Short mmCIF file of C-alpha atoms in Angstrom, two decimals:
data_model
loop_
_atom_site.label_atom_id
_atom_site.label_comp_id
_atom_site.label_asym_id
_atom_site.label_seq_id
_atom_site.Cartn_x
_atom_site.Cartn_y
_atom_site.Cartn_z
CA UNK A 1 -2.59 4.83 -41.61
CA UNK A 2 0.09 2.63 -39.95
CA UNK A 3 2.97 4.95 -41.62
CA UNK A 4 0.89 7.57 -40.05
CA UNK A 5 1.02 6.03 -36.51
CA UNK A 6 4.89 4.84 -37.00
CA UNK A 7 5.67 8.22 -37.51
CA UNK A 8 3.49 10.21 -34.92
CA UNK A 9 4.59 10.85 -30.62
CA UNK A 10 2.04 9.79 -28.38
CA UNK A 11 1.66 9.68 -24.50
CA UNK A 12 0.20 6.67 -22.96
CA UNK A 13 -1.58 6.61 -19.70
CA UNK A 14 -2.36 4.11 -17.18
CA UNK A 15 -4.98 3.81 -14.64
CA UNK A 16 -4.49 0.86 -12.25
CA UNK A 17 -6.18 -1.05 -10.74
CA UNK A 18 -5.78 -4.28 -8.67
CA UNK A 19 -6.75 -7.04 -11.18
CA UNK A 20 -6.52 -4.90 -14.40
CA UNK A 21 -4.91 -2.35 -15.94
CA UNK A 22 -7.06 0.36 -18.49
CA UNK A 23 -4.69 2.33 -20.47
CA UNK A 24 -5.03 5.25 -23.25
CA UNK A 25 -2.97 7.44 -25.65
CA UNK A 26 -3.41 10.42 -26.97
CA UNK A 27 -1.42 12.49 -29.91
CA UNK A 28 0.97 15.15 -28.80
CA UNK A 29 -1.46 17.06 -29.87
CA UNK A 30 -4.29 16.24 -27.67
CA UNK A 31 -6.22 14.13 -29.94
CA UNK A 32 -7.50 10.81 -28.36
CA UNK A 33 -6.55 7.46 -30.31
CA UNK A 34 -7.70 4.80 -28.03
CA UNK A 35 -8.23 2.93 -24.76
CA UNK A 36 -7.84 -0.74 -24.02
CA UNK A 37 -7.67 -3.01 -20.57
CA UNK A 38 -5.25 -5.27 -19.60
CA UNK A 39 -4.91 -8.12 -17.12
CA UNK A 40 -2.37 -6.54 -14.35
CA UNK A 41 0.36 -9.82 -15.02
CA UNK A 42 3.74 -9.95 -16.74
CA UNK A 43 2.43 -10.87 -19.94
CA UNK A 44 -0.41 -7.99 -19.87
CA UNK A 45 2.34 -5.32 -18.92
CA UNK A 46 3.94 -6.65 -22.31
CA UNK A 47 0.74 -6.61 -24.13
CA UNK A 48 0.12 -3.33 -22.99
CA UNK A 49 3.38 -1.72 -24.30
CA UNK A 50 2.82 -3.52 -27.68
CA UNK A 51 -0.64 -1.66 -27.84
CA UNK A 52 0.69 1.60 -26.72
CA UNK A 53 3.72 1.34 -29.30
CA UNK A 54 1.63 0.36 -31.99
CA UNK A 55 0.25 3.87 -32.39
CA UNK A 56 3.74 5.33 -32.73
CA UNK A 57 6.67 7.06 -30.79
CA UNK A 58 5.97 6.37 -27.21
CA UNK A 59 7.10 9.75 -25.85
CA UNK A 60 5.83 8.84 -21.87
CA UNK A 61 3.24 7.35 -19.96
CA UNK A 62 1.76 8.45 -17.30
CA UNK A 63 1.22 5.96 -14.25
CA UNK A 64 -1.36 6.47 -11.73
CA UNK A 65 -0.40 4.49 -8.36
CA UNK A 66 3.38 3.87 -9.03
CA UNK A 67 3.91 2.75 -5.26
CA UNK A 68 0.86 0.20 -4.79
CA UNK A 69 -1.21 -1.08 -7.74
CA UNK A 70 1.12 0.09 -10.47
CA UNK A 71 4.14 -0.68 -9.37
CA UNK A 72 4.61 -3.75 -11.25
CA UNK A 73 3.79 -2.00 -14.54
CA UNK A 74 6.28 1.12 -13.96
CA UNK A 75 9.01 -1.43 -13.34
CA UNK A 76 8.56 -3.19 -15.94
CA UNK A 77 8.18 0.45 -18.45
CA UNK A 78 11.38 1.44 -16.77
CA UNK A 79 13.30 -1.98 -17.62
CA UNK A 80 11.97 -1.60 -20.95
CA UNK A 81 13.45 2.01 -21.33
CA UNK A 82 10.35 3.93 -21.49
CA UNK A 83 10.12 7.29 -19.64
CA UNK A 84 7.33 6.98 -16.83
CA UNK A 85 5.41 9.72 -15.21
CA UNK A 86 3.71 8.89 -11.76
CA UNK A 87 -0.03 10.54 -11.99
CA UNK A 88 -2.22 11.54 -9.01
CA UNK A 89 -5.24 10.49 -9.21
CA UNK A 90 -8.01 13.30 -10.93
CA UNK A 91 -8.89 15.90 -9.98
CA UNK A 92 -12.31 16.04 -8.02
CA UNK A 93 -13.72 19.29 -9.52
CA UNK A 94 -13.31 17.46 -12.97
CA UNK A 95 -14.67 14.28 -11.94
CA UNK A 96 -17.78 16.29 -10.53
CA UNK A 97 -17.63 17.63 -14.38
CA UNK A 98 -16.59 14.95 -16.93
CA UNK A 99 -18.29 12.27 -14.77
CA UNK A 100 -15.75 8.96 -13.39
CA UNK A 101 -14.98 5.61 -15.31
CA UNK A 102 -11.40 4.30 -16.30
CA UNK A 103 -11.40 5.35 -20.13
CA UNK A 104 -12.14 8.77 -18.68
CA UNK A 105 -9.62 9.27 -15.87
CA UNK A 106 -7.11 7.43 -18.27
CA UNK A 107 -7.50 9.99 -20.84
CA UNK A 108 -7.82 13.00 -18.25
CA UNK A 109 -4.36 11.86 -16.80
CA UNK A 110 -2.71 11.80 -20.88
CA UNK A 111 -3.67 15.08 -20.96
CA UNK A 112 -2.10 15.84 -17.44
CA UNK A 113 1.68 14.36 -18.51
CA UNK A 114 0.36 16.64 -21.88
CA UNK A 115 0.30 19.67 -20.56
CA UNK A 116 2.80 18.96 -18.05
CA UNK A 117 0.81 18.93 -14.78
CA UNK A 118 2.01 15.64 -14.38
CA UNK A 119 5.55 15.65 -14.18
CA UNK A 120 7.22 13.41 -11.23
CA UNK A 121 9.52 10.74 -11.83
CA UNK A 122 8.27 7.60 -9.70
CA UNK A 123 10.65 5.91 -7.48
CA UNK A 124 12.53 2.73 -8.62
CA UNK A 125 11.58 -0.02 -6.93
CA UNK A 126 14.62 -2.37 -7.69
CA UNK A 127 17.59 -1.69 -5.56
CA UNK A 128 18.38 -2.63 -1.91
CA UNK A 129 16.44 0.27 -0.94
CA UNK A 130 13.21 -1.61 -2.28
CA UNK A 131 14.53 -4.91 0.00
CA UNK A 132 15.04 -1.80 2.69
CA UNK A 133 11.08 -1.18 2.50
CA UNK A 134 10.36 -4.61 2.60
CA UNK A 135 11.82 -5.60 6.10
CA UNK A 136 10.84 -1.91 7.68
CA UNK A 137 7.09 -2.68 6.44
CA UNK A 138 7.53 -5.47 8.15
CA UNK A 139 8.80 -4.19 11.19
CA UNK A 140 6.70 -1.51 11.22
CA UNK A 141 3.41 -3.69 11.20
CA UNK A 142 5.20 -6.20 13.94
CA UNK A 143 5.64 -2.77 16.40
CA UNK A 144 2.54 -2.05 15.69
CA UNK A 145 1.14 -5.29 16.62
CA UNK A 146 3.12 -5.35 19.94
CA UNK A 147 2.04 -1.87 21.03
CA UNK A 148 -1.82 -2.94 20.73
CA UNK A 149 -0.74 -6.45 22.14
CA UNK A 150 0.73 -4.78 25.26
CA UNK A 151 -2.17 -2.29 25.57
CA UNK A 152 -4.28 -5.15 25.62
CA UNK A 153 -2.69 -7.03 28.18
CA UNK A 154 -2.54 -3.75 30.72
CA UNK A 155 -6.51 -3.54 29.56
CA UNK A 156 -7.08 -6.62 31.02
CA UNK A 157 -4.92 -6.24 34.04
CA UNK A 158 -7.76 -3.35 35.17
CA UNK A 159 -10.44 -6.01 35.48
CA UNK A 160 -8.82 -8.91 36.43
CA UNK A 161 -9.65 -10.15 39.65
CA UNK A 162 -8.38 -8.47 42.97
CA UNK A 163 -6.19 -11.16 43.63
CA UNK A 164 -4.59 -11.75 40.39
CA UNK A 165 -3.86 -7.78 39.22
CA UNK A 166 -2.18 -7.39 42.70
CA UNK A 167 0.18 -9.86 41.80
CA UNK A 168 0.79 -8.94 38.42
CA UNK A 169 0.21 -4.83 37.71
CA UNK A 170 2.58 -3.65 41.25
CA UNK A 171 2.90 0.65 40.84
CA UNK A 172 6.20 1.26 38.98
CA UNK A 173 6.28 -2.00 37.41
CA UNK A 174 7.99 -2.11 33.94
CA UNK A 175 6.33 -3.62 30.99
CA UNK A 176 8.94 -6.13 29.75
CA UNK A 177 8.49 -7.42 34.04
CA UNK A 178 4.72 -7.93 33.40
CA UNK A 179 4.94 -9.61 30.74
CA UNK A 180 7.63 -12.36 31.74
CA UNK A 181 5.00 -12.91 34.89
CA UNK A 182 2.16 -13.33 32.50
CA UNK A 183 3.92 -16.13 30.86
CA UNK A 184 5.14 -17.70 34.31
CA UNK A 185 0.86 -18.18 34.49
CA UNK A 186 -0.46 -21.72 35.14
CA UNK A 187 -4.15 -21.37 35.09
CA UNK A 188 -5.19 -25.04 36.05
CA UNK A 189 -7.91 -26.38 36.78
CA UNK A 190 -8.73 -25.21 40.52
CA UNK A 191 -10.60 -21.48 40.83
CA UNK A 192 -13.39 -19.80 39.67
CA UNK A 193 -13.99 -19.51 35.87
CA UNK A 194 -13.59 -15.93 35.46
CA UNK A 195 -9.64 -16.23 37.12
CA UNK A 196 -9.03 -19.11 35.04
CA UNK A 197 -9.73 -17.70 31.74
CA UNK A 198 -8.40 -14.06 32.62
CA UNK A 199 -4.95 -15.98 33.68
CA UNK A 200 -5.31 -18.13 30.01
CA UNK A 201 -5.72 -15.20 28.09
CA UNK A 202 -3.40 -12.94 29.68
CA UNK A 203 -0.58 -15.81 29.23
CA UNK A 204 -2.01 -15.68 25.19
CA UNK A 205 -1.32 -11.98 25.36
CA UNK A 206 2.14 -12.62 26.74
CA UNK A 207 3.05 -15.10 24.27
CA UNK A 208 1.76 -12.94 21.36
CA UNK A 209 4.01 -10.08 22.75
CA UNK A 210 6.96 -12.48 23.03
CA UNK A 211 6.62 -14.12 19.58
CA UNK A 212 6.47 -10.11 17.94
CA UNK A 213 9.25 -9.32 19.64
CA UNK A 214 11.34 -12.15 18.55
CA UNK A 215 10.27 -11.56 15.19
CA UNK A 216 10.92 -7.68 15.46
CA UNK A 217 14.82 -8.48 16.51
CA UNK A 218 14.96 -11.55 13.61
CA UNK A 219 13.80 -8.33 11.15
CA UNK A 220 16.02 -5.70 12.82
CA UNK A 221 19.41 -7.90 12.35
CA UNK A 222 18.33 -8.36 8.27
CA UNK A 223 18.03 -4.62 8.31
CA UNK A 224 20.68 -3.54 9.76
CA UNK A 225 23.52 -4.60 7.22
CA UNK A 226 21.46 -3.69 4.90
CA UNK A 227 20.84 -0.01 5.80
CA UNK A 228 24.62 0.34 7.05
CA UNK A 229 25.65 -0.70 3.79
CA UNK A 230 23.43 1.73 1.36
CA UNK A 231 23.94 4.68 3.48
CA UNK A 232 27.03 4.51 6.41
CA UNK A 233 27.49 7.68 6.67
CA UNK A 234 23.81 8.63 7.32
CA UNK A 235 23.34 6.54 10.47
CA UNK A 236 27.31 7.53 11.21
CA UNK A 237 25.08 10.92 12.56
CA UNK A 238 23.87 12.25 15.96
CA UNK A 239 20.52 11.00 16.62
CA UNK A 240 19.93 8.96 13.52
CA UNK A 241 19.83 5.17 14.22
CA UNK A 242 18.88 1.97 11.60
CA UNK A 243 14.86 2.71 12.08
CA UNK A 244 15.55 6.15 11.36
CA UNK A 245 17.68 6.04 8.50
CA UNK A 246 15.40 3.07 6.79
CA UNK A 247 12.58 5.42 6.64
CA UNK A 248 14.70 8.25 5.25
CA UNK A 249 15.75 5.75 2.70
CA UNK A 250 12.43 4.44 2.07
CA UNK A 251 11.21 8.11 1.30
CA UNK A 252 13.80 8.98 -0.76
CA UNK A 253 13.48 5.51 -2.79
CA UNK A 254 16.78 4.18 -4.65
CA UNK A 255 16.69 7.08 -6.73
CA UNK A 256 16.88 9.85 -4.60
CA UNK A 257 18.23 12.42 -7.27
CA UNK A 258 14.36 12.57 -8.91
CA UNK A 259 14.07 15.31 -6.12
CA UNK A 260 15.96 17.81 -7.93
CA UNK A 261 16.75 19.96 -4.60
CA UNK A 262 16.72 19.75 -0.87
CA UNK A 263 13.81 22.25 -0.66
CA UNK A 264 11.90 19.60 -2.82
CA UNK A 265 12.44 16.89 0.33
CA UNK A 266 11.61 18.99 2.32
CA UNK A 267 8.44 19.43 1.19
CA UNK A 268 8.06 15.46 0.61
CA UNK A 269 8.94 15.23 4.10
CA UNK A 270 6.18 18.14 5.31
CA UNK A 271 9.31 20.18 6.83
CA UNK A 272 8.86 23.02 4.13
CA UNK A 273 8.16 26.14 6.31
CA UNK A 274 4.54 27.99 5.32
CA UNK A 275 3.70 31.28 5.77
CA UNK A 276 1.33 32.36 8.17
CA UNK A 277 1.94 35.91 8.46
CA UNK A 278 -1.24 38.54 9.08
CA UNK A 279 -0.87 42.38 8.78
CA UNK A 280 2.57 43.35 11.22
CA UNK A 281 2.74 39.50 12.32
CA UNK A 282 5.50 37.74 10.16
CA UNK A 283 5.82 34.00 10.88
CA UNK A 284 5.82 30.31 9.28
CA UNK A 285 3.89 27.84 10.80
CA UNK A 286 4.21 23.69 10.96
CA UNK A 287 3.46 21.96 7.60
CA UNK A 288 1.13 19.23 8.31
CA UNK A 289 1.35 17.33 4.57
CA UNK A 290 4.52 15.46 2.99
CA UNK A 291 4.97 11.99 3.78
CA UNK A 292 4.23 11.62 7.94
CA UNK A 293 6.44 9.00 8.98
CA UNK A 294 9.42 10.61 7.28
CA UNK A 295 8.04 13.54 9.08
CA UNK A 296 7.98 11.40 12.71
CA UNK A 297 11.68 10.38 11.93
CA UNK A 298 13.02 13.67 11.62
CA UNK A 299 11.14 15.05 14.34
CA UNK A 300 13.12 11.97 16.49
CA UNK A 301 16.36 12.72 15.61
CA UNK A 302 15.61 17.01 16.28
CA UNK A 303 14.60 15.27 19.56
CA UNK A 304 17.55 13.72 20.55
CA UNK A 305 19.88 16.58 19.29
CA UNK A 306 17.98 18.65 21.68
CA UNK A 307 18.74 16.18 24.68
CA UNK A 308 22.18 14.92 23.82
CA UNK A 309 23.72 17.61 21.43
CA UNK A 310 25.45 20.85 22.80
CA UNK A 311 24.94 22.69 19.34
CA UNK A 312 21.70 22.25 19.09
CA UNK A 313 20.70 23.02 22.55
CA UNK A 314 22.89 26.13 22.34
CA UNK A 315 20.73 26.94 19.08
CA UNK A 316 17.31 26.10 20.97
CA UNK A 317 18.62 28.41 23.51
CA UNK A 318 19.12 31.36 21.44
CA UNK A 319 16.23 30.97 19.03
CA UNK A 320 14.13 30.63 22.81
CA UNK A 321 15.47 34.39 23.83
CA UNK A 322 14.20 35.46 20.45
CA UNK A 323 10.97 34.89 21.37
CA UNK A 324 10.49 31.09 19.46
CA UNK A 325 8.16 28.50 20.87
CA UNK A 326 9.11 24.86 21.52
CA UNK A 327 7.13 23.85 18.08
CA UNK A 328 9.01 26.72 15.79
CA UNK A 329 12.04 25.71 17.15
CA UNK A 330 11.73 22.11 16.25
CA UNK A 331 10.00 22.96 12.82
CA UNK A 332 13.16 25.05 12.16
CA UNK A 333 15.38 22.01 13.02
CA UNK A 334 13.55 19.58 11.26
CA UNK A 335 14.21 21.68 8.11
CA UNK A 336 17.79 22.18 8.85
CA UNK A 337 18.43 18.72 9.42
CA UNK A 338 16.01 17.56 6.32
CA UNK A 339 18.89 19.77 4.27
CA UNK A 340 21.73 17.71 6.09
CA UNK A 341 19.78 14.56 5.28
CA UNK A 342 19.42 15.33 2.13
CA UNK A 343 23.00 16.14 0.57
CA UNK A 344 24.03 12.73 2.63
CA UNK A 345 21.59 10.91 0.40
CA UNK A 346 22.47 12.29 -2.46
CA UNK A 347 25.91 11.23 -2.03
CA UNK A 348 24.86 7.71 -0.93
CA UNK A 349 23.35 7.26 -4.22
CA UNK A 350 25.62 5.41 -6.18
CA UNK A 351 25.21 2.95 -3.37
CA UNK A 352 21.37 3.34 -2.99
CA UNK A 353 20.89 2.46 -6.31
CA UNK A 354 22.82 -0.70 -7.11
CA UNK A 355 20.66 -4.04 -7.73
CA UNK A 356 19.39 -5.86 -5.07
CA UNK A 357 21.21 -8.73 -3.68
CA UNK A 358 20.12 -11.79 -1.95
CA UNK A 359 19.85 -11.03 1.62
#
């Protein structure tokens, strides 16, 4: 039987999980062999290729989560040389059928990479693009934080006492000005309770917005290098800045050539025109899926071309007299530039894709 297995392809398949890993494999044939869990650590990654190559060739496994739970485990498959197939999770329909446990999506997704429904190749996760994610999830959550921090400030600003939101919220008043006169707040000892604590918390609120922002321009100078030096000639372009161009990266991953085309980013990007058309009406409308805040940054830099560039606005103004709205135009732009975009990253590559340094 072990001459048997030696000899014989199989496809693994992995369903992830925070703690633990359950895997299967199946014959090329369809036949199911076995499943088995795992402890999601370095030495059950190992354990779990062991397993998997025990029952022979190891044609592919398919990975379900590749970019949160199993990323670990498709890194380490990749180092290892083993071809890895990112899996969506299964289908509802066939849950509703089959019925839902981890042997039974982990077989269900074998036969997926099987039959070839399953077929993407998962980003790699170990290039300066990966240390590019890193610092823009970072910033990302510390813009966030700041937004709701200054939202909550101007909140309290409505109620505050008469006195106190004259002095502080003056019509026309910019935000950054507020702020530096929240933290110029002594609330003391003399007043009425309610002023007291509305001056102590709005100075908390102005701190909090100072601190993010310090650690939002500490961030921004470790990502700037880094983006400049993956992909110089993408930020070298009209409207595209280091934000910009980090989530373009960060899409793409540090291997951007698994999209085989442009069309294919556009798509990931939801820029991919689709029909709408109905009986003598012929038209595309906006895509609304693909990843949205690759989505956000090319609707940014369309944005800005239509403010600061003369082609573009020439081409908005033409595409108007043909009877375009505001929203086609910019859906057609986005796709234009997503093609642009797209051939810059694919010659950035080389660069993408290099090991990560310490930063």
């Amino acid at each position: 039987m072990a001459g048997k297995k030696g000899r014989a392809r199989v496809i693994g398949r992995v369903d992830t999980h925070g703690r633990t890993h359950h895997a299967a494999v199946i014959l090329m044939n369809g036949r199911r062999l076995a499943d088995a869990e795992f402890p999601a650590t370095g030495e059950g990654y190992a354990a779990l290729l062991a397993w998997l190559r025990g029952f022979g060739r190891l044609a592919s496994v398919g990975v379900e989560g590749t970019g949160s739970y199993g990323a670990g485990l498709a890194r380490y498959l990749q180092a290892q040389q083993v071809k890895v197939v990112e899996v969506d999770r299964p289908d509802r329909r066939a849950r509703r059928k089959a019925g839902k446990s981890d042997p039974l999506d982990a077989y269900a997704a074998a036969e997926a990479v099987l039959a070839g429904r399953a077929a993407a190749v998962p980003k790699a996760r170990d290039g300066r693009v990966e240390a590019i994610r890193a610092l823009h999830a970072a910033r990302a959550g510390a813009v966030k934080a700041r937004t709701a921090t200054l939202n909550q400030l101007k909140a309290l600003l409505v109620t505050a006492p008469a006195g106190l939101r004259e002095q502080l919220s003056r019509p026309g008043r910019a935000a950054g000005t507020i702020v530096a006169a929240c933290l110029r707040l002594r609330p003391g000892e003399g007043g009425d309770a309610v002023t007291v604590s509305t001056k102590t918390a709005l100075r908390s609120l102005a701190r909090r917005h100072r601190h993010l922002s310090e650690e939002i321009a500490e961030l921004d100078a470790q990502l700037a290098p880094l983006v400049a030096a993956v992909a110089p000639e993408l930020i070298a372009q009209r409207g595209i800045g280091i934000e910009t161009a980090a989530q373009l990266l960060v899409t793409v991953g540090d291997n951007p050539d698994r999209l085989h085309h442009e069309a294919a980013f556009a798509h990931l990007c939801g820029v991919a025109p689709i029909p709408a058309s109905s009986g003598q009406t012929r038209r595309f409308r906006l895509n609304r899926a693909g990843d949205r805040d690759a989505n956000r940054a090319l609707h940014m830099i369309a944005v800005t071309r239509l403010a600061h560039d003369e082609r573009t606005r020439a081409y908005a103004a033409r595409r108007t007299s043909e009877g375009l709205s505001k929203k086609d135009i910019l859906r057609c732009l986005k796709r234009y530039i997503a093609r642009d975009v797209y051939r810059i990253l694919i010659r950035s590559s080389e660069s993408a894709t290099s090991p990560a340094t310490n930063c």
